Coordinates of C-alpha atoms in Angstrom, one line a residue:
X85 CA 44.0 -4.0 24.1
X86 CA 41.5 -4.3 21.2
X87 CA 39.4 -1.5 20.0
X88 CA 35.9 -2.7 21.5
X89 CA 37.9 -2.9 24.9
X90 CA 39.4 0.2 24.7
X91 CA 36.1 2.0 23.9
X92 CA 34.4 0.5 27.0
X93 CA 37.6 1.6 29.4
X94 CA 37.2 4.9 28.3
X95 CA 33.6 5.0 28.5
X96 CA 33.8 3.8 32.0
X97 CA 36.7 6.5 32.8
X98 CA 34.6 9.1 31.1
X99 CA 36.5 9.4 28.3
X100 CA 40.7 9.4 27.8
X101 CA 42.3 12.4 28.6
X102 CA 43.6 14.5 25.8
X103 CA 46.6 15.7 27.0
X104 CA 45.5 19.1 28.1
X105 CA 44.5 18.7 31.8
X106 CA 42.5 22.4 31.4
X107 CA 39.9 20.3 29.1
X108 CA 39.3 17.7 31.0
X109 CA 38.1 14.3 29.7
X110 CA 36.5 14.2 25.9
X111 CA 32.9 13.9 26.0
X112 CA 30.9 10.7 25.8
X113 CA 28.8 11.5 22.1
X114 CA 32.2 12.6 20.9
X115 CA 34.0 9.2 22.1
X116 CA 31.1 7.0 20.6
X117 CA 31.5 8.7 17.2
X118 CA 35.2 8.0 17.3
X119 CA 34.8 4.2 17.9
X120 CA 31.9 3.8 15.3
X121 CA 29.1 3.7 18.2
X122 CA 25.7 4.5 17.9
X123 CA 22.8 5.2 20.5
X124 CA 20.6 1.8 20.7
X125 CA 17.5 3.4 20.3
X126 CA 18.8 5.8 17.6
X127 CA 16.3 6.8 14.7
X128 CA 17.3 4.7 11.5
X129 CA 17.4 6.1 8.3
X130 CA 14.1 6.8 6.4
X131 CA 14.9 3.8 3.9
X132 CA 15.8 2.0 6.8
X133 CA 12.8 2.4 8.9
X134 CA 10.5 1.2 5.6
X135 CA 12.4 -2.0 5.1
X136 CA 12.2 -2.6 9.1
X137 CA 8.5 -1.9 8.8
X138 CA 7.9 -4.4 5.9
X139 CA 10.4 -7.1 7.5
X140 CA 7.7 -6.9 10.6
X141 CA 4.5 -6.9 8.2
X142 CA 3.5 -10.4 9.6
X143 CA 3.5 -9.2 13.1
X144 CA 1.4 -6.2 12.1
X145 CA -1.3 -8.0 10.7
X146 CA -1.3 -10.9 13.3
X147 CA -1.6 -8.1 15.9
X148 CA -4.4 -6.6 14.1
X149 CA -6.2 -9.7 13.7
X150 CA -5.7 -10.8 17.6
X151 CA -7.1 -7.5 18.6
X152 CA -9.8 -7.7 16.4
X153 CA -10.6 -11.5 17.8
X154 CA -10.3 -10.2 21.6
X155 CA -12.3 -7.0 21.2
X156 CA -15.8 -8.8 21.2
X157 CA -14.4 -11.9 22.8
X158 CA -16.6 -11.3 26.0
X159 CA -20.3 -10.6 24.7
X160 CA -22.8 -12.8 23.4
X161 CA -22.6 -11.4 19.7
X162 CA -19.1 -11.2 19.3
X163 CA -18.0 -9.9 15.8
X164 CA -21.6 -9.3 15.1
X165 CA -21.0 -5.7 16.9
X166 CA -18.9 -4.5 14.0
X167 CA -22.1 -4.2 11.5
X168 CA -24.6 -3.6 14.4
X169 CA -22.8 -0.6 15.6
X170 CA -22.8 1.5 13.0
X171 CA -26.5 0.5 11.7
X172 CA -27.8 1.3 15.0
X173 CA -26.3 4.8 15.0
X174 CA -28.0 5.1 11.7
X175 CA -31.3 4.3 12.9
X176 CA -30.9 6.8 15.7
X177 CA -29.4 9.1 13.0
X178 CA -32.1 8.6 11.0
X179 CA -35.1 9.0 13.2
X180 CA -33.5 12.3 14.9
X181 CA -31.9 14.1 11.7
X182 CA -33.8 12.4 8.9
X183 CA -37.7 12.1 10.2
X184 CA -37.8 14.8 13.1
X185 CA -35.3 17.4 11.6
X186 CA -36.4 16.6 8.2
X187 CA -33.0 16.3 6.8
X188 CA -34.2 13.3 4.1
X189 CA -35.9 16.1 2.3
X190 CA -34.3 16.6 -1.4
X191 CA -32.1 13.7 -0.6
X192 CA -32.7 10.5 -3.1
X193 CA -32.7 7.6 -1.4
X194 CA -32.0 8.8 2.2
X195 CA -32.0 5.0 3.9
X196 CA -28.6 4.4 1.5
X197 CA -27.6 7.7 1.7
X198 CA -27.2 7.9 5.5
X199 CA -26.3 4.1 6.3
X200 CA -23.1 5.0 3.5
X201 CA -22.0 7.8 5.2
X202 CA -22.1 6.1 8.6
X203 CA -20.1 3.5 7.5
X204 CA -17.5 5.7 5.7
X205 CA -17.2 8.0 8.6
X206 CA -17.0 4.9 11.3
X207 CA -14.0 3.7 9.4
X208 CA -11.9 7.0 9.8
X209 CA -13.4 7.6 12.9
X210 CA -12.2 4.4 14.7
X211 CA -8.7 4.3 13.0
X212 CA -7.9 7.8 14.1
X213 CA -9.2 7.3 17.5
X214 CA -7.2 3.9 18.0
X215 CA -4.0 5.6 16.3
X216 CA -4.3 8.7 19.2
X217 CA -3.3 5.7 21.6
X218 CA -1.7 3.5 20.1
X219 CA 1.5 4.5 21.4
X220 CA 0.0 6.0 25.1
X221 CA -1.7 2.6 25.0
X222 CA 1.3 0.5 24.6
X223 CA 4.1 1.7 26.6
X224 CA 4.8 -1.6 28.2
X225 CA 5.2 -3.3 24.8
X226 CA 7.1 -0.7 23.4
X227 CA 9.7 -0.5 26.4
X228 CA 10.1 -4.4 26.2
X229 CA 10.3 -4.8 22.3
X230 CA 12.5 -3.2 20.0
X231 CA 10.5 -2.4 16.5
X232 CA 9.5 0.2 14.4
X233 CA 6.8 2.1 16.5
X234 CA 5.0 2.7 13.3
X235 CA 3.8 -0.8 13.4
X236 CA 1.2 0.3 16.2
X237 CA -1.0 2.6 14.2
X238 CA -0.6 0.8 11.3
X239 CA -2.0 -2.4 12.9
X240 CA -4.8 -0.2 14.5
X241 CA -6.0 0.9 10.6
X242 CA -5.6 -2.5 9.7
X243 CA -7.8 -3.8 12.4
X244 CA -10.3 -1.2 11.4
X245 CA -9.9 -2.3 8.0
X246 CA -10.8 -6.0 8.5
X247 CA -14.1 -4.5 10.0
X248 CA -14.8 -2.4 7.2
X249 CA -14.6 -5.4 5.0
X250 CA -17.6 -6.8 6.7
X251 CA -19.1 -3.9 6.8
X252 CA -19.3 -3.2 3.3
X253 CA -20.5 -6.5 2.9
X254 CA -23.5 -5.8 4.6
X255 CA -23.7 -1.9 3.0
X256 CA -23.8 -3.9 -0.6
X257 CA -26.8 -5.6 0.7
X258 CA -28.5 -2.9 2.1
X259 CA -28.3 -0.4 -0.8
X260 CA -29.4 -3.0 -3.3
X261 CA -32.5 -3.4 -0.9
X262 CA -33.4 0.1 -1.4
X263 CA -33.3 -0.8 -5.1
X264 CA -30.0 0.7 -6.0
X265 CA -28.7 -1.0 -9.3
X266 CA -25.2 -2.4 -9.6
X267 CA -23.2 -0.3 -12.0
X268 CA -19.8 -0.6 -13.3
X269 CA -19.1 2.2 -10.8
X270 CA -19.0 -0.4 -8.2
X271 CA -15.4 -1.5 -9.7
X272 CA -13.9 1.9 -8.5
X273 CA -15.2 0.8 -4.7
X274 CA -11.9 -1.0 -3.9
X275 CA -9.9 2.0 -5.2
X276 CA -12.0 4.7 -2.7
X277 CA -11.4 2.4 0.0
X278 CA -7.6 2.2 -1.0
X279 CA -7.7 6.0 -1.0
X280 CA -9.5 6.4 2.2
X281 CA -7.1 3.8 4.0
X282 CA -4.3 5.7 2.9
X283 CA -5.6 8.8 4.7
X284 CA -6.4 6.9 7.7
X285 CA -2.9 5.6 7.8
X286 CA -1.7 9.4 7.9
X287 CA -3.6 10.5 10.2
X288 CA -3.4 7.9 12.7
X289 CA 0.5 8.3 12.5
X290 CA 0.2 12.0 13.3
X291 CA -2.2 11.7 15.9
X292 CA -0.2 8.7 17.7
X293 CA 2.6 11.0 17.8
X294 CA 0.4 14.0 19.4
X295 CA -1.1 11.5 21.8
X296 CA 2.5 10.0 22.7
X297 CA 2.9 13.1 25.0
X298 CA -0.5 15.1 24.9
X299 CA -1.9 12.8 27.8
X300 CA -5.2 15.1 27.5
X301 CA -5.8 14.3 23.6
X302 CA -7.7 11.1 24.6
X303 CA -10.4 13.3 26.7
X304 CA -10.7 16.0 23.9
X305 CA -11.0 13.5 21.3
X306 CA -14.5 12.6 21.8
X307 CA -15.8 16.3 20.9
X308 CA -13.3 16.5 18.3
X309 CA -14.6 13.3 16.4
X310 CA -18.5 14.5 17.2
X311 CA -17.7 17.8 15.5
X312 CA -16.0 16.3 12.9
X313 CA -19.0 13.9 12.2
X314 CA -21.4 16.9 12.1
X315 CA -19.4 18.7 9.6
X316 CA -19.1 15.9 7.2
X317 CA -22.6 15.6 5.9
X318 CA -23.2 12.4 7.0
X319 CA -27.0 12.8 7.9
X320 CA -27.7 15.8 5.3
X321 CA -26.6 17.1 1.6
X322 CA -23.8 19.6 2.0
X323 CA -24.8 21.2 -1.0
X324 CA -28.7 21.2 -0.3
X325 CA -28.2 22.7 2.9
X326 CA -25.6 25.4 2.3
X327 CA -27.0 26.5 -1.4
X328 CA -30.5 26.3 -0.3
X329 CA -29.8 28.3 2.7
X330 CA -28.5 31.3 0.5
X331 CA -25.0 30.9 1.2
X332 CA -22.6 31.1 -2.1
X333 CA -21.3 27.4 -3.6
X334 CA -17.7 28.2 -2.4
X335 CA -18.8 27.4 1.1
X336 CA -19.9 24.2 0.1
X337 CA -16.6 23.7 -1.8
X338 CA -14.9 24.2 1.3
X339 CA -17.1 21.8 3.2
X340 CA -16.1 19.1 0.6
X341 CA -12.3 19.8 1.2
X342 CA -13.1 18.3 4.4
X343 CA -11.7 14.6 4.0
X344 CA -14.2 12.9 6.0
X345 CA -16.8 14.6 3.7
X346 CA -14.8 13.6 0.4
X347 CA -14.6 10.2 1.0
X348 CA -18.3 10.0 2.2
X349 CA -19.1 12.0 -1.3
X350 CA -17.2 9.5 -3.1
X351 CA -18.2 6.4 -1.9
X352 CA -21.8 7.6 -2.4
X353 CA -21.5 8.8 -5.9
X354 CA -20.4 5.0 -6.6
X355 CA -23.3 3.5 -4.8
X356 CA -26.0 5.4 -5.3
X357 CA -27.1 6.2 -9.0
X358 CA -29.0 9.3 -8.3
X359 CA -26.3 11.2 -5.9
X360 CA -23.5 12.6 -8.2
X361 CA -20.5 14.1 -6.3
X362 CA -18.8 17.5 -7.0
X363 CA -16.4 16.8 -10.0
X364 CA -13.3 17.4 -8.3
X365 CA -14.1 14.8 -5.5
X366 CA -11.6 12.4 -6.9
X367 CA -9.0 15.0 -7.0
X368 CA -9.7 15.8 -3.3
X369 CA -9.4 12.6 -1.9
X370 CA -6.5 11.5 -4.2
X371 CA -4.5 14.9 -2.4
X372 CA -5.9 13.9 1.3
X373 CA -4.4 10.4 0.5
X374 CA -1.4 11.5 -0.6
X375 CA -0.6 14.4 1.9
X376 CA -1.4 12.9 4.7
X377 CA 0.3 9.2 4.3
X378 CA 3.5 10.9 3.5
X379 CA 2.9 13.8 5.8
X380 CA 2.0 11.5 8.8
X381 CA 5.0 8.7 8.2
X382 CA 7.6 11.5 8.4
X383 CA 6.0 13.8 11.2
X384 CA 5.9 10.2 13.1
X385 CA 9.1 9.1 12.2
X386 CA 10.6 12.1 13.0
X387 CA 10.3 11.4 17.0
X388 CA 10.9 7.5 16.7
X389 CA 13.4 7.8 19.2
X390 CA 11.5 9.5 21.7
X391 CA 8.1 7.4 22.2
X392 CA 8.2 5.0 25.4
X393 CA 10.8 7.4 27.0
X394 CA 10.3 9.3 30.3

């Protein structure tokens, strides 16, 4: 009998007798190790996992693109909602916070200030919210096909990045309408978006793992995102409101360490001439990009074999 046939026979019998009746059958895990067998859904090593993701890059981009196309397929305006949604939100916030509550006071070019904050925050908000449902919302796909599960939250971030590219074109036009000049700092916009995208991928991976088991996360997420929005200086200047209120500077520095606030301030610094960001903002953005991507990927990969179980 060949080795594979012997392994199957032993497994069907519950493991071969080891010659000692008091110890009974050989455990199946030990039997599989002896014949060099592995579980079908065993977590691969990290280098192998990365290679598998790269091999499926076409699936990831196609999946993201198809979701973008189908998302607005039943609406009359179609893909225009990608831009209209943050613009309408910005208009509402401009009315409520800018005019009624006076958040525009002391802020140069408040329309560009507000719109930039809305577009940048919306990118992170949608990426993270989509990542939280990437596993729990695709259980049928996960159970039917074998592929690295990180492909799903990664595809959700790519989907939002594709929408952002359209939004950034609109944002650039609106900033020019408000009479902001084009400067060489605009050349750094792709770098800023790359750093933010790295953070978004990492945060999406973390919430994808959490959301795979904590089903109540989807109910709490809107409240978390709304709190994050208010704490990120989207419609007010953090430094002006904190320092002018008599609080010490270190309170504002802590608020700028919020990743959403950091990426918003960085983009405003590049687009708006009279809005300088804190000198350490690049360091904060690089830190969150690297920390979130590496930490989030490792955290998600550790539970790879658990997704779709149960």
